[in-house]
Amino acid sequence: MKKIVLSGMRPTGILHLGNLYGALSNWIELQNKDYERFYFVADWHALTTGFSNSTDIPQNTINMVVDWLAFGLDAEKNTLFVQSLVKEHAELFLLLSMITPVSWLERVPSYKDQIAQLGKSKTSNYGFLGYPVLMAADIIIYKAHYVPVGLDQVAHLEFTRELVRHFNHTVEKEVFIEPQPLLTEVPKILGLDGRKMSKSYDNAIYLSDTEEETAKKIKVMFTDPRRKRKSDPGVAKDCGVFMLHKIFTDKQKQNEIEKACSQATIGCVECKKMLIENLNNALKPIREKRNELLQKKDYVKEILIEGSKKASLKAKETMEEVRDAIFSKGRLG
Ligand code: TRP
Ligand code: SF4
C-alpha cells in the first residue's frame, strides 16, 4: 500500500508568489513520488476567524484552485477536494472533541498568537478554540502518513499526534496512525516593503497581476538599505529583489549579480529590470493557463466535486471503524 500524503490550505483566493513558490511547489514536487496524495480547501477553517466573510468562500475556493492548477498541480495525479463536501470531517471533529482536553487547546501556540493579532472579538468563538481538533480530523480521517506544511503548522501536527495517541488509548484500538510533518525547505520570499510576503500586508505579487503591474511593483520594491546611492556596495542576500532572482534567474547570472552588488558595479534599477524580465517570462505560461481556467470554472468545480467523492470513500471507511471502536460492534447504525 502506498503511503498517504495530505495537506490543506484555507481559501484565501488568489495566491501570491510566496504561496506558490513556498507551499505549492512542495506539493508539486511530491507529484512525482510514490504516494497517494490528497489536497483540500479548508473552507470550514476559514470560518473559525472570519464568519462575516463567509459569502466570499466559494469564489475564493475556485480562484485558489485555479492557481493550484495553473501552477502545475495535476488533478489526475492528486485528489483535490473541498473539506465541506466531505461531511465525515465534521463527524470526526465532533467525536474527537469529546476526548480533547480544553487545556491542550489553550496551550497550542497559535491560539494565543492569533488572539493577540486578531483581537478578542474574532477569536472568542468555540470553533476557533477547536481549530486544531478539526485539523486533526482532516488529517487522520485519511490515515495520512505525511503532511507537507510550513513551520507554522508543526505545533498543530504535534497536537494531532497527541490526540491520536489519546484516542487509540481511549478506545483500546490502533484506529489512527500518527502523521508526520513533511518540512521541505522553502525559499524566503519578501514582499515589496521588505516584510514577509503576505496578502494581509498588501505587499504581494500575484499571478493575476499583468506584466505591467508586476514591473511597476518590482520597480518600487525595497532593496538592500545599504545601497542608498548607486556607488554604495550592498549585500544581495539581504535584498528581496535578489531573493526573487534566486527563483527566476539562472545560477551563473545570480553569482554575477551578487558580486556586482557587493562592488557597486550594478545599480538596483538595472538589477530589477533583469528580474522583471525573467519573472514575467517564467510566469507567462502560468498566467495563460490561469486565464484559460478562469473561462472554465465549471470544469474546476467538477474536479473538486469528483475529488470530494473520492475522498469521501476513504473518509467513510475510516468512520465505520471509528464508530465500531467507540460504540462496539453492537452499534445501532
Ligand atoms: N491550518 C492550515 C493552514 O492554516 C490549513 C489546514 C487545515 C491544514 N487542515 C489541514 C493543513 C490539514 C494540513 C492538513 O495552513
Ligand atoms: Fe538588491 Fe540588486 Fe540592488 Fe543588490 S543591486 S541591492 S541585489 S536590487
Tab-separated table of C-alpha atoms and ligand atoms in Angstrom:
chain	number	residue	atom	x	y	z
A	1	MET	CA	0.000	0.000	0.000
A	2	LYS	CA	1.238	3.433	-0.900
A	3	LYS	CA	1.852	5.910	1.887
A	4	ILE	CA	-0.563	8.783	2.047
A	5	VAL	CA	0.273	12.459	1.787
A	6	LEU	CA	-2.330	15.060	2.674
A	7	SER	CA	-2.383	18.803	3.066
A	8	GLY	CA	-4.809	21.683	3.008
A	9	MET	CA	-4.996	25.427	2.543
A	10	ARG	CA	-7.563	27.887	3.753
A	11	PRO	CA	-9.353	29.519	0.796
A	12	THR	CA	-7.611	32.869	0.650
A	13	GLY	CA	-8.454	33.378	-3.038
A	14	ILE	CA	-5.716	34.254	-5.492
A	15	LEU	CA	-2.255	33.100	-4.450
A	16	HIS	CA	0.901	35.213	-4.333
A	17	LEU	CA	4.469	34.235	-5.181
A	18	GLY	CA	5.147	33.364	-1.547
A	19	ASN	CA	2.320	30.790	-1.511
A	20	LEU	CA	3.208	29.454	-4.936
A	21	TYR	CA	6.948	29.058	-4.588
A	22	GLY	CA	6.550	28.070	-0.926
A	23	ALA	CA	3.855	25.537	-0.091
A	24	LEU	CA	2.585	24.785	-3.561
A	25	SER	CA	5.910	23.955	-5.171
A	26	ASN	CA	6.406	21.360	-2.427
A	27	TRP	CA	3.089	19.767	-3.301
A	28	ILE	CA	4.079	19.703	-6.946
A	29	GLU	CA	7.415	18.114	-6.174
A	30	LEU	CA	5.602	15.283	-4.381
A	31	GLN	CA	3.629	14.513	-7.547
A	32	ASN	CA	6.467	12.504	-8.929
A	33	LYS	CA	6.937	10.356	-5.860
A	34	ASP	CA	5.263	7.124	-4.977
A	35	TYR	CA	2.488	8.359	-2.681
A	36	GLU	CA	-1.251	8.616	-2.725
A	37	ARG	CA	-1.942	12.356	-2.443
A	38	PHE	CA	-4.874	14.379	-1.131
A	39	TYR	CA	-5.019	18.181	-1.172
A	40	PHE	CA	-8.019	20.099	0.010
A	41	VAL	CA	-9.527	23.507	0.552
A	42	ALA	CA	-10.071	24.031	4.280
A	43	ASP	CA	-13.202	26.121	3.894
A	44	TRP	CA	-14.616	25.362	7.339
A	45	HIS	CA	-11.325	26.506	8.830
A	46	ALA	CA	-11.823	29.842	7.084
A	47	LEU	CA	-14.926	30.322	9.229
A	48	THR	CA	-13.076	29.980	12.515
A	49	THR	CA	-11.893	33.578	12.396
A	50	GLY	CA	-13.976	35.075	9.628
A	51	PHE	CA	-17.598	34.103	9.708
A	52	SER	CA	-18.626	37.533	8.422
A	53	ASN	CA	-16.785	36.877	5.135
A	54	SER	CA	-18.447	33.537	4.533
A	55	THR	CA	-20.082	34.632	1.275
A	56	ASP	CA	-16.639	35.045	-0.358
A	57	ILE	CA	-15.586	31.484	0.370
A	58	PRO	CA	-16.956	29.695	-2.733
A	59	GLN	CA	-15.395	32.290	-5.043
A	60	ASN	CA	-12.110	32.202	-3.109
A	61	THR	CA	-12.105	28.416	-3.281
A	62	ILE	CA	-12.383	28.381	-7.060
A	63	ASN	CA	-9.821	31.153	-7.504
A	64	MET	CA	-7.338	29.394	-5.273
A	65	VAL	CA	-7.754	26.060	-7.014
A	66	VAL	CA	-7.404	27.781	-10.399
A	67	ASP	CA	-3.996	28.957	-9.196
A	68	TRP	CA	-3.107	25.450	-7.948
A	69	LEU	CA	-3.873	24.009	-11.364
A	70	ALA	CA	-2.271	26.818	-13.342
A	71	PHE	CA	0.916	26.464	-11.330
A	72	GLY	CA	1.076	22.772	-12.194
A	73	LEU	CA	-0.781	20.782	-9.575
A	74	ASP	CA	-2.129	17.870	-11.577
A	75	ALA	CA	-5.762	16.908	-10.989
A	76	GLU	CA	-5.068	13.442	-12.401
A	77	LYS	CA	-2.217	12.662	-10.055
A	78	ASN	CA	-3.739	14.169	-6.922
A	79	THR	CA	-7.145	14.027	-5.302
A	80	LEU	CA	-8.246	17.641	-4.945
A	81	PHE	CA	-11.267	18.246	-2.774
A	82	VAL	CA	-13.196	20.584	-0.515
A	83	GLN	CA	-13.432	19.987	3.217
A	84	SER	CA	-17.106	20.959	3.494
A	85	LEU	CA	-18.045	18.474	0.760
A	86	VAL	CA	-16.843	15.592	2.924
A	87	LYS	CA	-19.180	15.794	5.902
A	88	GLU	CA	-17.378	12.980	7.702
A	89	HIS	CA	-14.729	15.516	8.741
A	90	ALA	CA	-17.419	17.140	10.878
A	91	GLU	CA	-18.487	13.889	12.488
A	92	LEU	CA	-14.932	13.012	13.400
A	93	PHE	CA	-14.364	16.556	14.672
A	94	LEU	CA	-17.374	16.143	16.954
A	95	LEU	CA	-16.270	12.774	18.292
A	96	LEU	CA	-12.686	13.910	18.832
A	97	SER	CA	-13.916	16.979	20.655
A	98	MET	CA	-15.394	14.682	23.300
A	99	ILE	CA	-11.961	13.456	24.325
A	100	THR	CA	-9.948	16.644	23.776
A	101	PRO	CA	-8.931	18.400	26.987
A	102	VAL	CA	-9.593	22.128	26.681
A	103	SER	CA	-6.232	22.776	28.345
A	104	TRP	CA	-4.457	21.155	25.367
A	105	LEU	CA	-6.174	23.594	23.026
A	106	GLU	CA	-5.338	26.618	25.131
A	107	ARG	CA	-1.712	25.522	25.037
A	108	VAL	CA	-1.397	25.478	21.220
A	109	PRO	CA	0.898	28.435	20.400
A	110	SER	CA	-1.188	29.779	17.514
A	111	TYR	CA	-4.154	30.122	19.879
A	112	LYS	CA	-2.581	32.908	21.907
A	113	ASP	CA	-0.753	34.385	18.907
A	114	GLN	CA	-3.963	34.729	16.910
A	115	ILE	CA	-5.854	36.265	19.809
A	116	ALA	CA	-3.059	38.819	20.134
A	117	GLN	CA	-3.139	39.509	16.388
A	118	LEU	CA	-6.841	39.470	15.614
A	119	GLY	CA	-8.274	40.618	18.934
A	120	LYS	CA	-10.786	39.004	21.228
A	121	SER	CA	-13.892	39.697	19.156
A	122	LYS	CA	-12.820	37.487	16.225
A	123	THR	CA	-11.382	34.718	18.377
A	124	SER	CA	-13.801	34.245	21.262
A	125	ASN	CA	-15.845	31.602	19.414
A	126	TYR	CA	-15.745	27.941	20.338
A	127	GLY	CA	-14.847	26.876	16.776
A	128	PHE	CA	-11.691	28.949	16.887
A	129	LEU	CA	-10.567	27.154	20.034
A	130	GLY	CA	-11.331	23.875	18.287
A	131	TYR	CA	-9.341	24.715	15.118
A	132	PRO	CA	-6.643	22.088	15.866
A	133	VAL	CA	-9.268	19.384	16.500
A	134	LEU	CA	-10.808	19.967	13.080
A	135	MET	CA	-7.352	19.955	11.534
A	136	ALA	CA	-6.567	16.671	13.283
A	137	ALA	CA	-9.802	15.209	11.913
A	138	ASP	CA	-8.874	16.390	8.386
A	139	ILE	CA	-5.614	14.500	8.570
A	140	ILE	CA	-6.358	11.302	10.414
A	141	ILE	CA	-9.617	10.536	8.632
A	142	TYR	CA	-7.401	9.697	5.616
A	143	LYS	CA	-4.794	7.956	7.802
A	144	ALA	CA	-2.214	10.264	6.273
A	145	HIS	CA	1.419	9.388	6.930
A	146	TYR	CA	2.873	12.688	5.825
A	147	VAL	CA	1.605	16.250	5.916
A	148	PRO	CA	3.597	18.794	3.915
A	149	VAL	CA	3.271	22.053	5.841
A	150	GLY	CA	5.223	25.116	6.843
A	151	LEU	CA	6.942	25.550	10.188
A	152	ASP	CA	3.934	27.493	11.472
A	153	GLN	CA	1.846	24.311	11.370
A	154	VAL	CA	4.207	21.985	13.196
A	155	ALA	CA	2.568	22.595	16.572
A	156	HIS	CA	-0.773	21.591	15.040
A	157	LEU	CA	0.776	18.358	13.819
A	158	GLU	CA	2.181	17.674	17.274
A	159	PHE	CA	-1.289	18.254	18.687
A	160	THR	CA	-2.696	15.793	16.138
A	161	ARG	CA	-0.190	13.153	17.159
A	162	GLU	CA	-1.017	13.600	20.804
A	163	LEU	CA	-4.720	13.327	20.062
A	164	VAL	CA	-4.171	10.148	18.031
A	165	ARG	CA	-2.371	8.519	20.964
A	166	HIS	CA	-5.100	9.641	23.310
A	167	PHE	CA	-7.894	8.355	21.055
A	168	ASN	CA	-6.282	4.984	20.396
A	169	HIS	CA	-5.628	4.593	24.110
A	170	THR	CA	-9.211	5.534	24.999
A	171	VAL	CA	-10.835	3.045	22.625
A	172	GLU	CA	-8.062	0.482	23.209
A	173	LYS	CA	-7.514	0.051	19.489
A	174	GLU	CA	-4.999	1.361	16.964
A	175	VAL	CA	-7.581	3.067	14.787
A	176	PHE	CA	-5.433	6.030	13.759
A	177	ILE	CA	-1.793	6.470	12.877
A	178	GLU	CA	0.383	9.392	13.920
A	179	PRO	CA	1.082	11.676	10.954
A	180	GLN	CA	4.493	13.232	10.417
A	181	PRO	CA	5.038	16.754	9.138
A	182	LEU	CA	6.925	16.937	5.871
A	183	LEU	CA	9.059	20.021	6.156
A	184	THR	CA	10.778	20.897	2.944
A	185	GLU	CA	12.921	23.915	2.514
A	186	VAL	CA	11.080	26.892	1.103
A	187	PRO	CA	12.748	29.900	-0.471
A	188	LYS	CA	12.486	33.070	1.545
A	189	ILE	CA	10.235	35.489	-0.282
A	190	LEU	CA	9.867	39.080	0.838
A	191	GLY	CA	7.116	41.442	-0.157
A	192	LEU	CA	7.510	44.834	-1.787
A	193	ASP	CA	8.066	46.508	1.579
A	194	GLY	CA	10.769	44.130	2.801
A	195	ARG	CA	8.468	42.286	5.185
A	196	LYS	CA	7.390	38.681	4.614
A	197	MET	CA	5.186	38.493	1.504
A	198	SER	CA	1.618	38.315	2.727
A	199	LYS	CA	-1.832	39.149	1.429
A	200	SER	CA	-2.657	40.955	4.646
A	201	TYR	CA	0.386	43.252	4.335
A	202	ASP	CA	-0.678	44.299	0.843
A	203	ASN	CA	2.895	43.760	-0.376
A	204	ALA	CA	2.493	40.768	-2.651
A	205	ILE	CA	2.885	39.890	-6.330
A	206	TYR	CA	0.159	37.713	-7.825
A	207	LEU	CA	-0.347	35.562	-10.896
A	208	SER	CA	-3.344	37.793	-11.520
A	209	ASP	CA	-1.088	40.849	-11.912
A	210	THR	CA	-0.398	41.821	-15.509
A	211	GLU	CA	3.182	42.067	-16.721
A	212	GLU	CA	2.954	45.837	-16.430
A	213	GLU	CA	1.595	45.695	-12.891
A	214	THR	CA	4.348	43.267	-11.966
A	215	ALA	CA	7.001	45.595	-13.394
A	216	LYS	CA	5.533	48.521	-11.502
A	217	LYS	CA	5.581	46.601	-8.248
A	218	ILE	CA	9.164	45.443	-8.616
A	219	LYS	CA	10.293	48.962	-9.503
A	220	VAL	CA	9.176	50.200	-6.090
A	221	MET	CA	10.389	47.129	-4.241
A	222	PHE	CA	12.653	47.549	-1.220
A	223	THR	CA	16.307	46.734	-1.855
A	224	ASP	CA	19.288	46.418	0.459
A	225	PRO	CA	19.184	49.641	2.514
A	226	ARG	CA	22.997	49.807	2.423
A	227	ARG	CA	22.703	50.942	-1.195
A	228	LYS	CA	21.492	54.474	-0.611
A	229	ARG	CA	23.486	55.659	-3.569
A	230	LYS	CA	24.469	53.662	-6.622
A	231	SER	CA	28.107	53.821	-5.501
A	232	ASP	CA	27.334	52.207	-2.129
A	233	PRO	CA	28.090	48.469	-2.094
A	234	GLY	CA	25.312	46.131	-0.952
A	235	VAL	CA	24.712	42.583	0.207
A	236	ALA	CA	22.483	40.814	-2.281
A	237	LYS	CA	21.370	38.043	0.037
A	238	ASP	CA	19.701	40.644	2.284
A	239	CYS	CA	17.707	42.038	-0.626
A	240	GLY	CA	14.179	40.938	-1.535
A	241	VAL	CA	14.895	41.515	-5.221
A	242	PHE	CA	17.779	39.086	-5.070
A	243	MET	CA	15.646	36.528	-3.250
A	244	LEU	CA	13.411	36.534	-6.324
A	245	HIS	CA	16.428	36.313	-8.641
A	246	LYS	CA	17.224	33.107	-6.761
A	247	ILE	CA	13.990	31.651	-8.101
A	248	PHE	CA	13.793	33.199	-11.546
A	249	THR	CA	17.365	33.781	-12.708
A	250	ASP	CA	19.974	31.230	-13.733
A	251	LYS	CA	22.709	30.390	-11.278
A	252	GLN	CA	25.547	31.990	-13.206
A	253	LYS	CA	23.747	35.296	-13.537
A	254	GLN	CA	22.864	35.161	-9.845
A	255	ASN	CA	26.542	34.896	-8.968
A	256	GLU	CA	27.320	37.826	-11.221
A	257	ILE	CA	24.643	39.943	-9.611
A	258	GLU	CA	25.786	39.057	-6.125
A	259	LYS	CA	29.311	40.117	-6.954
A	260	ALA	CA	28.316	43.246	-8.829
A	261	CYS	CA	26.039	44.305	-5.984
A	262	SER	CA	28.859	43.931	-3.467
A	263	GLN	CA	31.155	46.012	-5.687
A	264	ALA	CA	28.519	48.562	-6.601
A	265	THR	CA	29.067	47.881	-10.294
A	266	ILE	CA	25.394	47.227	-10.902
A	267	GLY	CA	22.579	49.570	-9.975
A	268	CYS	CA	19.319	48.449	-8.443
A	269	VAL	CA	17.370	49.769	-11.431
A	270	GLU	CA	19.275	47.517	-13.798
A	271	CYS	CA	19.116	44.587	-11.409
A	272	LYS	CA	15.349	44.975	-11.148
A	273	LYS	CA	14.981	45.236	-14.897
A	274	MET	CA	16.540	41.817	-15.286
A	275	LEU	CA	14.268	40.402	-12.620
A	276	ILE	CA	11.158	41.870	-14.213
A	277	GLU	CA	12.011	40.217	-17.487
A	278	ASN	CA	12.877	36.813	-16.014
A	279	LEU	CA	9.911	36.774	-13.681
A	280	ASN	CA	7.386	37.773	-16.309
A	281	ASN	CA	8.836	35.210	-18.730
A	282	ALA	CA	8.580	32.435	-16.165
A	283	LEU	CA	5.029	33.375	-15.207
A	284	LYS	CA	3.814	33.832	-18.773
A	285	PRO	CA	2.675	30.244	-19.411
A	286	ILE	CA	1.268	30.007	-15.886
A	287	ARG	CA	-0.703	33.205	-16.355
A	288	GLU	CA	-2.008	31.971	-19.689
A	289	LYS	CA	-3.117	28.711	-18.128
A	290	ARG	CA	-4.760	30.686	-15.342
A	291	ASN	CA	-6.725	32.818	-17.780
A	292	GLU	CA	-7.810	29.708	-19.621
A	293	LEU	CA	-9.033	28.077	-16.420
A	294	LEU	CA	-10.905	31.208	-15.397
A	295	GLN	CA	-13.014	30.692	-18.529
A	296	LYS	CA	-13.726	27.130	-17.387
A	297	LYS	CA	-14.782	27.491	-13.792
A	298	ASP	CA	-17.326	24.699	-14.148
A	299	TYR	CA	-14.514	22.353	-15.077
A	300	VAL	CA	-12.621	23.376	-11.945
A	301	LYS	CA	-15.742	22.873	-9.874
A	302	GLU	CA	-16.185	19.415	-11.396
A	303	ILE	CA	-12.629	18.452	-10.411
A	304	LEU	CA	-13.402	19.414	-6.815
A	305	ILE	CA	-16.734	17.600	-6.762
A	306	GLU	CA	-15.224	14.416	-8.204
A	307	GLY	CA	-12.241	14.660	-5.866
A	308	SER	CA	-14.555	15.120	-2.908
A	309	LYS	CA	-16.460	11.974	-3.868
A	310	LYS	CA	-13.228	10.042	-3.979
A	311	ALA	CA	-12.075	11.451	-0.657
A	312	SER	CA	-15.483	10.616	0.848
A	313	LEU	CA	-14.996	6.915	0.119
A	314	LYS	CA	-11.880	6.835	2.226
A	315	ALA	CA	-13.384	9.045	4.932
A	316	LYS	CA	-16.499	6.865	5.159
A	317	GLU	CA	-14.389	3.750	5.562
A	318	THR	CA	-12.491	5.288	8.446
A	319	MET	CA	-15.677	6.484	10.107
A	320	GLU	CA	-17.061	2.950	10.089
A	321	GLU	CA	-14.006	1.896	12.046
A	322	VAL	CA	-14.284	4.846	14.383
A	323	ARG	CA	-17.934	4.150	15.196
A	324	ASP	CA	-17.137	0.481	15.772
A	325	ALA	CA	-14.284	1.391	18.076
A	326	ILE	CA	-16.371	3.819	20.108
A	327	PHE	CA	-19.716	2.057	20.255
A	328	SER	CA	-18.507	-1.520	19.682
A	329	LYS	CA	-19.984	-3.876	17.103
A	330	GLY	CA	-23.416	-3.635	18.638
A	331	ARG	CA	-23.887	-0.064	17.477
A	332	LEU	CA	-27.242	0.988	16.110
A	333	GLY	CA	-26.214	2.187	12.682
B	1	TRP	N1	-4.141	25.072	9.252
B	1	TRP	C1	-3.664	25.006	7.892
B	1	TRP	C2	-3.141	26.386	7.484
B	1	TRP	O1	-3.559	27.369	8.016
B	1	TRP	C3	-4.740	24.575	6.943
B	1	TRP	C4	-5.193	23.185	7.227
B	1	TRP	C5	-6.414	22.809	7.699
B	1	TRP	C6	-4.436	22.004	7.040
B	1	TRP	N2	-6.482	21.461	7.843
B	1	TRP	C7	-5.286	20.942	7.447
B	1	TRP	C8	-3.136	21.750	6.591
B	1	TRP	C9	-4.831	19.618	7.419
B	1	TRP	C10	-2.702	20.437	6.554
B	1	TRP	C11	-3.539	19.389	6.964
B	1	TRP	O2	-2.328	26.469	6.599
B	2	SF4	FE1	19.223	44.232	-4.478
B	2	SF4	FE2	20.073	44.051	-6.949
B	2	SF4	FE3	20.111	46.400	-5.691
B	2	SF4	FE4	21.792	44.498	-4.982
B	2	SF4	S1	21.714	45.517	-6.959
B	2	SF4	S2	20.564	45.743	-3.610
B	2	SF4	S3	20.568	42.652	-5.286
B	2	SF4	S4	18.310	45.219	-6.238
